[in-house]
C-alpha cells in the first residue's frame, strides 16, 4: 500500500488537499450554524424570563424579525453543508474514476496474478482512507495550535453574516442605543430586573469559549468520521465496479 501511495504521489497530494479544504470549509459552516443556534436559544431564554414577553412579542414585530434572521442563517448553513458534503462525494467519485482509468494496467496485473477483485478494491479504498486520515491529522495539528485565533475569527464572521441579514430597522437599532424605536422596545424592561439590556437581548451572540471549544471538538471528529467513511465506501464501490468491467473485458 505504501509503495502504491509513493508511486501515485501526485494523486495522493491532490486528494489530501481536497479533503483538507472540505474539512475546513464544512467545519466552519457547521460552527457558524451552532453559533447562531446558541444565540437564538439565548434570545428565547432571555425573552421568556421577561414577565411581559407574551404580551409584547406580538406587538413588537422586531422580535419576530430577529427570530427569522437567526433561523434563516441556521437553515442556510445547513443547506451549504449539505451541498459541500455531497459535492465532496462527487469530487471523490470523479477522482476515483480518473485514477482507476490511469491505473488500468496495474489492476489488470492484479487480475492476471489471480488476486480477487474485492482484495484490490479494498486496498484502493484503504489507500484513499489513509490519505484522507493524513489530511485530517494535519488539520487537527494545525487547529491545535491556532484554535483560539480560528474561533475568534469565526465569531467575527458569524457576526458579519448576522449583520448582513438584518433588516434596516434592526440595523438602526444595532448602531444606536437611543431614539423612538428604543423607547418603545424598552417597555419590555419596565419594572423588570434583568442582567441584560435591550441591546444584549437582540444582538448578543452569547459565544462561550468553553462551549465553543466543545462544539469544535465534537463537530471536527464527527465530520472526520463521516467523511472518512464516505471516502472509503465510494472508493471501494468505484474499484469494485472498475474491476468487474476489467474482468468482462479480459474475458472477451
mmCIF file of C-alpha atoms in Angstrom:
data_model
loop_
_atom_site.group_PDB
_atom_site.id
_atom_site.type_symbol
_atom_site.label_atom_id
_atom_site.label_comp_id
_atom_site.label_asym_id
_atom_site.label_seq_id
_atom_site.Cartn_x
_atom_site.Cartn_y
_atom_site.Cartn_z
ATOM 1 C CA UNK A 1 0.000 0.000 0.000
ATOM 2 C CA UNK A 2 2.787 2.444 0.938
ATOM 3 C CA UNK A 3 4.630 1.659 -2.303
ATOM 4 C CA UNK A 4 1.450 2.370 -4.276
ATOM 5 C CA UNK A 5 0.965 5.700 -2.493
ATOM 6 C CA UNK A 6 4.558 6.692 -3.211
ATOM 7 C CA UNK A 7 4.159 5.799 -6.878
ATOM 8 C CA UNK A 8 0.883 7.734 -7.216
ATOM 9 C CA UNK A 9 2.062 10.666 -5.079
ATOM 10 C CA UNK A 10 0.502 13.360 -7.289
ATOM 11 C CA UNK A 11 -2.932 11.821 -6.864
ATOM 12 C CA UNK A 12 -2.292 11.461 -3.141
ATOM 13 C CA UNK A 13 -1.363 15.114 -2.718
ATOM 14 C CA UNK A 14 -4.391 16.287 -4.705
ATOM 15 C CA UNK A 15 -6.816 14.080 -2.749
ATOM 16 C CA UNK A 16 -5.304 15.239 0.553
ATOM 17 C CA UNK A 17 -5.669 18.904 -0.426
ATOM 18 C CA UNK A 18 -9.293 18.392 -1.493
ATOM 19 C CA UNK A 19 -10.002 16.573 1.786
ATOM 20 C CA UNK A 20 -8.382 19.314 3.867
ATOM 21 C CA UNK A 21 -10.321 22.074 2.092
ATOM 22 C CA UNK A 22 -13.556 20.155 2.567
ATOM 23 C CA UNK A 23 -12.918 19.605 6.281
ATOM 24 C CA UNK A 24 -12.053 23.248 6.951
ATOM 25 C CA UNK A 25 -14.977 24.690 4.966
ATOM 26 C CA UNK A 26 -17.506 22.206 6.375
ATOM 27 C CA UNK A 27 -16.310 22.695 9.944
ATOM 28 C CA UNK A 28 -16.586 26.456 9.521
ATOM 29 C CA UNK A 29 -20.150 26.225 8.204
ATOM 30 C CA UNK A 30 -21.235 23.861 10.996
ATOM 31 C CA UNK A 31 -19.719 26.053 13.700
ATOM 32 C CA UNK A 32 -21.389 29.143 12.232
ATOM 33 C CA UNK A 33 -24.690 27.261 12.373
ATOM 34 C CA UNK A 34 -24.076 26.374 16.017
ATOM 35 C CA UNK A 35 -23.149 29.942 16.956
ATOM 36 C CA UNK A 36 -26.422 31.222 15.532
ATOM 37 C CA UNK A 37 -28.335 28.387 17.180
ATOM 38 C CA UNK A 38 -26.777 29.265 20.521
ATOM 39 C CA UNK A 39 -27.616 32.952 20.018
ATOM 40 C CA UNK A 40 -31.225 32.079 19.174
ATOM 41 C CA UNK A 41 -31.580 29.890 22.282
ATOM 42 C CA UNK A 42 -30.096 32.637 24.454
ATOM 43 C CA UNK A 43 -32.510 35.180 22.959
ATOM 44 C CA UNK A 44 -35.500 32.915 23.623
ATOM 45 C CA UNK A 45 -34.381 32.188 27.196
ATOM 46 C CA UNK A 46 -33.978 35.871 27.969
ATOM 47 C CA UNK A 47 -37.285 36.725 26.338
ATOM 48 C CA UNK A 48 -39.050 34.048 28.372
ATOM 49 C CA UNK A 49 -37.548 35.476 31.551
ATOM 50 C CA UNK A 50 -39.410 38.737 30.967
ATOM 51 C CA UNK A 51 -42.830 38.643 32.608
ATOM 52 C CA UNK A 52 -44.374 40.672 29.791
ATOM 53 C CA UNK A 53 -42.783 38.811 26.881
ATOM 54 C CA UNK A 54 -46.018 37.145 25.824
ATOM 55 C CA UNK A 55 -47.791 40.486 25.869
ATOM 56 C CA UNK A 56 -45.198 42.357 23.815
ATOM 57 C CA UNK A 57 -43.872 39.815 21.334
ATOM 58 C CA UNK A 58 -46.894 40.171 19.046
ATOM 59 C CA UNK A 59 -46.821 43.950 19.354
ATOM 60 C CA UNK A 60 -43.115 44.180 18.504
ATOM 61 C CA UNK A 61 -42.503 42.735 15.033
ATOM 62 C CA UNK A 62 -38.789 43.379 15.577
ATOM 63 C CA UNK A 63 -38.685 40.338 17.834
ATOM 64 C CA UNK A 64 -40.266 38.168 15.168
ATOM 65 C CA UNK A 65 -37.890 39.565 12.548
ATOM 66 C CA UNK A 66 -34.885 38.744 14.708
ATOM 67 C CA UNK A 67 -36.023 35.154 15.174
ATOM 68 C CA UNK A 68 -36.484 34.817 11.414
ATOM 69 C CA UNK A 69 -32.989 36.215 10.765
ATOM 70 C CA UNK A 70 -31.369 33.694 13.121
ATOM 71 C CA UNK A 71 -33.427 30.811 11.754
ATOM 72 C CA UNK A 72 -32.638 31.800 8.155
ATOM 73 C CA UNK A 73 -28.902 31.744 8.861
ATOM 74 C CA UNK A 74 -29.183 28.345 10.574
ATOM 75 C CA UNK A 75 -31.148 26.909 7.648
ATOM 76 C CA UNK A 76 -28.777 28.426 5.087
ATOM 77 C CA UNK A 77 -25.768 26.986 6.902
ATOM 78 C CA UNK A 78 -27.336 23.526 6.884
ATOM 79 C CA UNK A 79 -28.030 23.804 3.151
ATOM 80 C CA UNK A 80 -24.451 24.923 2.471
ATOM 81 C CA UNK A 81 -23.090 21.988 4.459
ATOM 82 C CA UNK A 82 -25.302 19.520 2.593
ATOM 83 C CA UNK A 83 -24.067 20.920 -0.722
ATOM 84 C CA UNK A 84 -20.450 20.700 0.471
ATOM 85 C CA UNK A 85 -20.855 17.128 1.721
ATOM 86 C CA UNK A 86 -22.393 15.714 -1.431
ATOM 87 C CA UNK A 87 -20.177 17.894 -3.603
ATOM 88 C CA UNK A 88 -17.201 16.292 -1.873
ATOM 89 C CA UNK A 89 -18.703 12.872 -2.619
ATOM 90 C CA UNK A 90 -18.984 13.756 -6.322
ATOM 91 C CA UNK A 91 -15.386 15.020 -6.409
ATOM 92 C CA UNK A 92 -14.145 11.807 -4.756
ATOM 93 C CA UNK A 93 -16.087 9.755 -7.296
ATOM 94 C CA UNK A 94 -14.598 11.739 -10.193
ATOM 95 C CA UNK A 95 -11.064 11.444 -8.799
ATOM 96 C CA UNK A 96 -11.530 7.713 -8.300
ATOM 97 C CA UNK A 97 -12.772 7.259 -11.852
ATOM 98 C CA UNK A 98 -9.809 9.179 -13.251
ATOM 99 C CA UNK A 99 -7.137 7.393 -11.243
ATOM 100 C CA UNK A 100 -8.675 3.958 -11.831
ATOM 101 C CA UNK A 101 -8.577 4.608 -15.569
ATOM 102 C CA UNK A 102 -4.937 5.668 -15.275
ATOM 103 C CA UNK A 103 -4.132 2.541 -13.245
ATOM 104 C CA UNK A 104 -5.730 0.101 -15.684
ATOM 105 C CA UNK A 105 -2.504 -1.828 -16.269
ATOM 106 C CA UNK A 106 -1.970 -2.130 -12.517
ATOM 107 C CA UNK A 107 -5.424 -3.606 -11.912
ATOM 108 C CA UNK A 108 -5.012 -5.852 -14.950
ATOM 109 C CA UNK A 109 -1.837 -7.205 -13.382
ATOM 110 C CA UNK A 110 -3.698 -7.914 -10.146
ATOM 111 C CA UNK A 111 -6.325 -9.906 -12.037
ATOM 112 C CA UNK A 112 -3.759 -11.829 -14.102
ATOM 113 C CA UNK A 113 -1.962 -12.697 -10.879
ATOM 114 C CA UNK A 114 -5.213 -14.202 -9.607
ATOM 115 C CA UNK A 115 -5.916 -11.549 -6.997
ATOM 116 C CA UNK A 116 -9.554 -11.261 -6.022
ATOM 117 C CA UNK A 117 -11.284 -8.061 -7.143
ATOM 118 C CA UNK A 118 -12.504 -7.480 -3.588
ATOM 119 C CA UNK A 119 -8.907 -7.527 -2.331
ATOM 120 C CA UNK A 120 -7.602 -4.941 -4.813
ATOM 121 C CA UNK A 121 -10.721 -2.804 -4.267
ATOM 122 C CA UNK A 122 -10.210 -2.940 -0.515
ATOM 123 C CA UNK A 123 -6.575 -1.924 -0.925
ATOM 124 C CA UNK A 124 -7.567 1.018 -3.128
ATOM 125 C CA UNK A 125 -10.219 2.136 -0.629
ATOM 126 C CA UNK A 126 -7.776 1.856 2.282
ATOM 127 C CA UNK A 127 -5.220 3.933 0.374
ATOM 128 C CA UNK A 128 -7.785 6.710 -0.071
ATOM 129 C CA UNK A 129 -8.878 6.438 3.553
ATOM 130 C CA UNK A 130 -5.258 6.741 4.657
ATOM 131 C CA UNK A 131 -4.810 9.861 2.520
ATOM 132 C CA UNK A 132 -7.974 11.364 3.977
ATOM 133 C CA UNK A 133 -6.833 10.497 7.517
ATOM 134 C CA UNK A 134 -3.455 12.135 6.915
ATOM 135 C CA UNK A 135 -5.207 15.310 5.761
ATOM 136 C CA UNK A 136 -7.476 15.239 8.827
ATOM 137 C CA UNK A 137 -4.476 14.687 11.093
ATOM 138 C CA UNK A 138 -2.634 17.670 9.630
ATOM 139 C CA UNK A 139 -5.732 19.850 10.062
ATOM 140 C CA UNK A 140 -6.086 18.652 13.681
ATOM 141 C CA UNK A 141 -2.458 19.560 14.452
ATOM 142 C CA UNK A 142 -2.799 22.993 12.847
ATOM 143 C CA UNK A 143 -6.032 23.663 14.746
ATOM 144 C CA UNK A 144 -4.405 22.554 17.997
ATOM 145 C CA UNK A 145 -2.015 25.494 17.791
ATOM 146 C CA UNK A 146 -4.344 28.031 16.186
ATOM 147 C CA UNK A 147 -7.750 27.106 17.618
ATOM 148 C CA UNK A 148 -8.170 30.334 19.591
ATOM 149 C CA UNK A 149 -7.389 32.505 16.572
ATOM 150 C CA UNK A 150 -9.679 30.410 14.371
ATOM 151 C CA UNK A 151 -12.601 30.553 16.806
ATOM 152 C CA UNK A 152 -12.206 34.319 17.303
ATOM 153 C CA UNK A 153 -12.264 34.878 13.548
ATOM 154 C CA UNK A 154 -15.258 32.577 13.310
ATOM 155 C CA UNK A 155 -17.164 34.670 15.855
ATOM 156 C CA UNK A 156 -16.426 37.775 13.774
ATOM 157 C CA UNK A 157 -17.568 36.005 10.609
ATOM 158 C CA UNK A 158 -20.778 34.921 12.328
ATOM 159 C CA UNK A 159 -21.440 38.494 13.451
ATOM 160 C CA UNK A 160 -20.801 39.776 9.921
ATOM 161 C CA UNK A 161 -23.199 37.206 8.433
ATOM 162 C CA UNK A 162 -25.816 38.176 11.009
ATOM 163 C CA UNK A 163 -25.354 41.892 10.278
ATOM 164 C CA UNK A 164 -25.783 41.310 6.541
ATOM 165 C CA UNK A 165 -29.130 39.591 7.129
ATOM 166 C CA UNK A 166 -30.587 42.260 9.419
ATOM 167 C CA UNK A 167 -33.453 44.373 8.029
ATOM 168 C CA UNK A 168 -32.961 48.142 8.026
ATOM 169 C CA UNK A 169 -34.827 48.848 11.268
ATOM 170 C CA UNK A 170 -32.869 46.270 13.243
ATOM 171 C CA UNK A 171 -29.634 47.602 11.751
ATOM 172 C CA UNK A 172 -30.556 51.067 13.023
ATOM 173 C CA UNK A 173 -31.221 49.670 16.490
ATOM 174 C CA UNK A 174 -27.905 47.852 16.444
ATOM 175 C CA UNK A 175 -25.951 51.005 15.613
ATOM 176 C CA UNK A 176 -27.725 53.262 18.131
ATOM 177 C CA UNK A 177 -28.990 52.691 21.651
ATOM 178 C CA UNK A 178 -31.310 55.699 21.804
ATOM 179 C CA UNK A 179 -34.305 57.025 19.901
ATOM 180 C CA UNK A 180 -38.025 56.413 19.452
ATOM 181 C CA UNK A 181 -37.626 52.777 18.455
ATOM 182 C CA UNK A 182 -35.649 52.011 21.601
ATOM 183 C CA UNK A 183 -38.151 53.885 23.767
ATOM 184 C CA UNK A 184 -40.930 51.598 22.533
ATOM 185 C CA UNK A 185 -38.802 48.484 22.749
ATOM 186 C CA UNK A 186 -37.572 49.205 26.282
ATOM 187 C CA UNK A 187 -41.149 48.856 27.543
ATOM 188 C CA UNK A 188 -40.263 45.178 27.747
ATOM 189 C CA UNK A 189 -37.974 46.011 30.662
ATOM 190 C CA UNK A 190 -40.447 48.192 32.562
ATOM 191 C CA UNK A 191 -40.254 47.155 36.256
ATOM 192 C CA UNK A 192 -38.059 44.199 35.257
ATOM 193 C CA UNK A 193 -34.782 43.314 36.972
ATOM 194 C CA UNK A 194 -32.508 41.602 34.442
ATOM 195 C CA UNK A 195 -28.795 41.022 33.815
ATOM 196 C CA UNK A 196 -29.156 42.213 30.222
ATOM 197 C CA UNK A 197 -30.454 45.252 28.377
ATOM 198 C CA UNK A 198 -32.346 45.565 25.108
ATOM 199 C CA UNK A 199 -29.203 45.677 23.016
ATOM 200 C CA UNK A 200 -27.885 42.428 24.509
ATOM 201 C CA UNK A 201 -31.289 40.795 24.170
ATOM 202 C CA UNK A 202 -31.388 41.470 20.441
ATOM 203 C CA UNK A 203 -27.797 41.233 19.307
ATOM 204 C CA UNK A 204 -25.774 39.182 21.786
ATOM 205 C CA UNK A 205 -24.248 36.067 20.170
ATOM 206 C CA UNK A 206 -23.576 34.583 23.598
ATOM 207 C CA UNK A 207 -20.406 32.811 22.464
ATOM 208 C CA UNK A 208 -18.922 30.989 25.448
ATOM 209 C CA UNK A 209 -15.322 29.902 24.863
ATOM 210 C CA UNK A 210 -15.658 26.573 26.707
ATOM 211 C CA UNK A 211 -18.872 25.633 24.916
ATOM 212 C CA UNK A 212 -17.334 26.819 21.661
ATOM 213 C CA UNK A 213 -14.323 24.513 22.141
ATOM 214 C CA UNK A 214 -16.563 21.551 22.974
ATOM 215 C CA UNK A 215 -18.600 22.176 19.818
ATOM 216 C CA UNK A 216 -15.402 22.458 17.790
ATOM 217 C CA UNK A 217 -14.001 19.132 19.014
ATOM 218 C CA UNK A 218 -17.307 17.283 18.698
ATOM 219 C CA UNK A 219 -18.037 18.568 15.202
ATOM 220 C CA UNK A 220 -14.494 18.020 13.936
ATOM 221 C CA UNK A 221 -14.313 14.363 14.943
ATOM 222 C CA UNK A 222 -17.885 13.623 13.828
ATOM 223 C CA UNK A 223 -17.201 15.281 10.472
ATOM 224 C CA UNK A 224 -13.904 13.404 10.086
ATOM 225 C CA UNK A 225 -15.517 10.049 10.869
ATOM 226 C CA UNK A 226 -18.452 10.505 8.495
ATOM 227 C CA UNK A 227 -16.367 11.934 5.664
ATOM 228 C CA UNK A 228 -13.750 9.224 6.057
ATOM 229 C CA UNK A 229 -16.445 6.569 5.880
ATOM 230 C CA UNK A 230 -17.902 8.258 2.790
ATOM 231 C CA UNK A 231 -14.465 8.296 1.146
ATOM 232 C CA UNK A 232 -13.928 4.614 1.919
ATOM 233 C CA UNK A 233 -17.340 3.481 0.635
ATOM 234 C CA UNK A 234 -17.148 5.482 -2.612
ATOM 235 C CA UNK A 235 -13.581 4.318 -3.255
ATOM 236 C CA UNK A 236 -14.397 0.679 -2.573
ATOM 237 C CA UNK A 237 -17.525 0.628 -4.736
ATOM 238 C CA UNK A 238 -15.771 2.508 -7.558
ATOM 239 C CA UNK A 239 -12.925 -0.008 -7.570
ATOM 240 C CA UNK A 240 -15.340 -2.947 -7.432
ATOM 241 C CA UNK A 241 -17.244 -1.663 -10.474
ATOM 242 C CA UNK A 242 -13.985 -0.995 -12.308
ATOM 243 C CA UNK A 243 -12.658 -4.490 -11.510
ATOM 244 C CA UNK A 244 -15.907 -6.005 -12.742
ATOM 245 C CA UNK A 245 -15.630 -4.102 -16.049
ATOM 246 C CA UNK A 246 -11.999 -5.145 -16.470
ATOM 247 C CA UNK A 247 -12.895 -8.750 -15.807
ATOM 248 C CA UNK A 248 -15.573 -8.652 -18.505
ATOM 249 C CA UNK A 249 -13.187 -7.016 -20.973
ATOM 250 C CA UNK A 250 -10.468 -9.581 -20.278
ATOM 251 C CA UNK A 251 -12.964 -12.422 -20.639
ATOM 252 C CA UNK A 252 -13.866 -11.200 -24.117
#
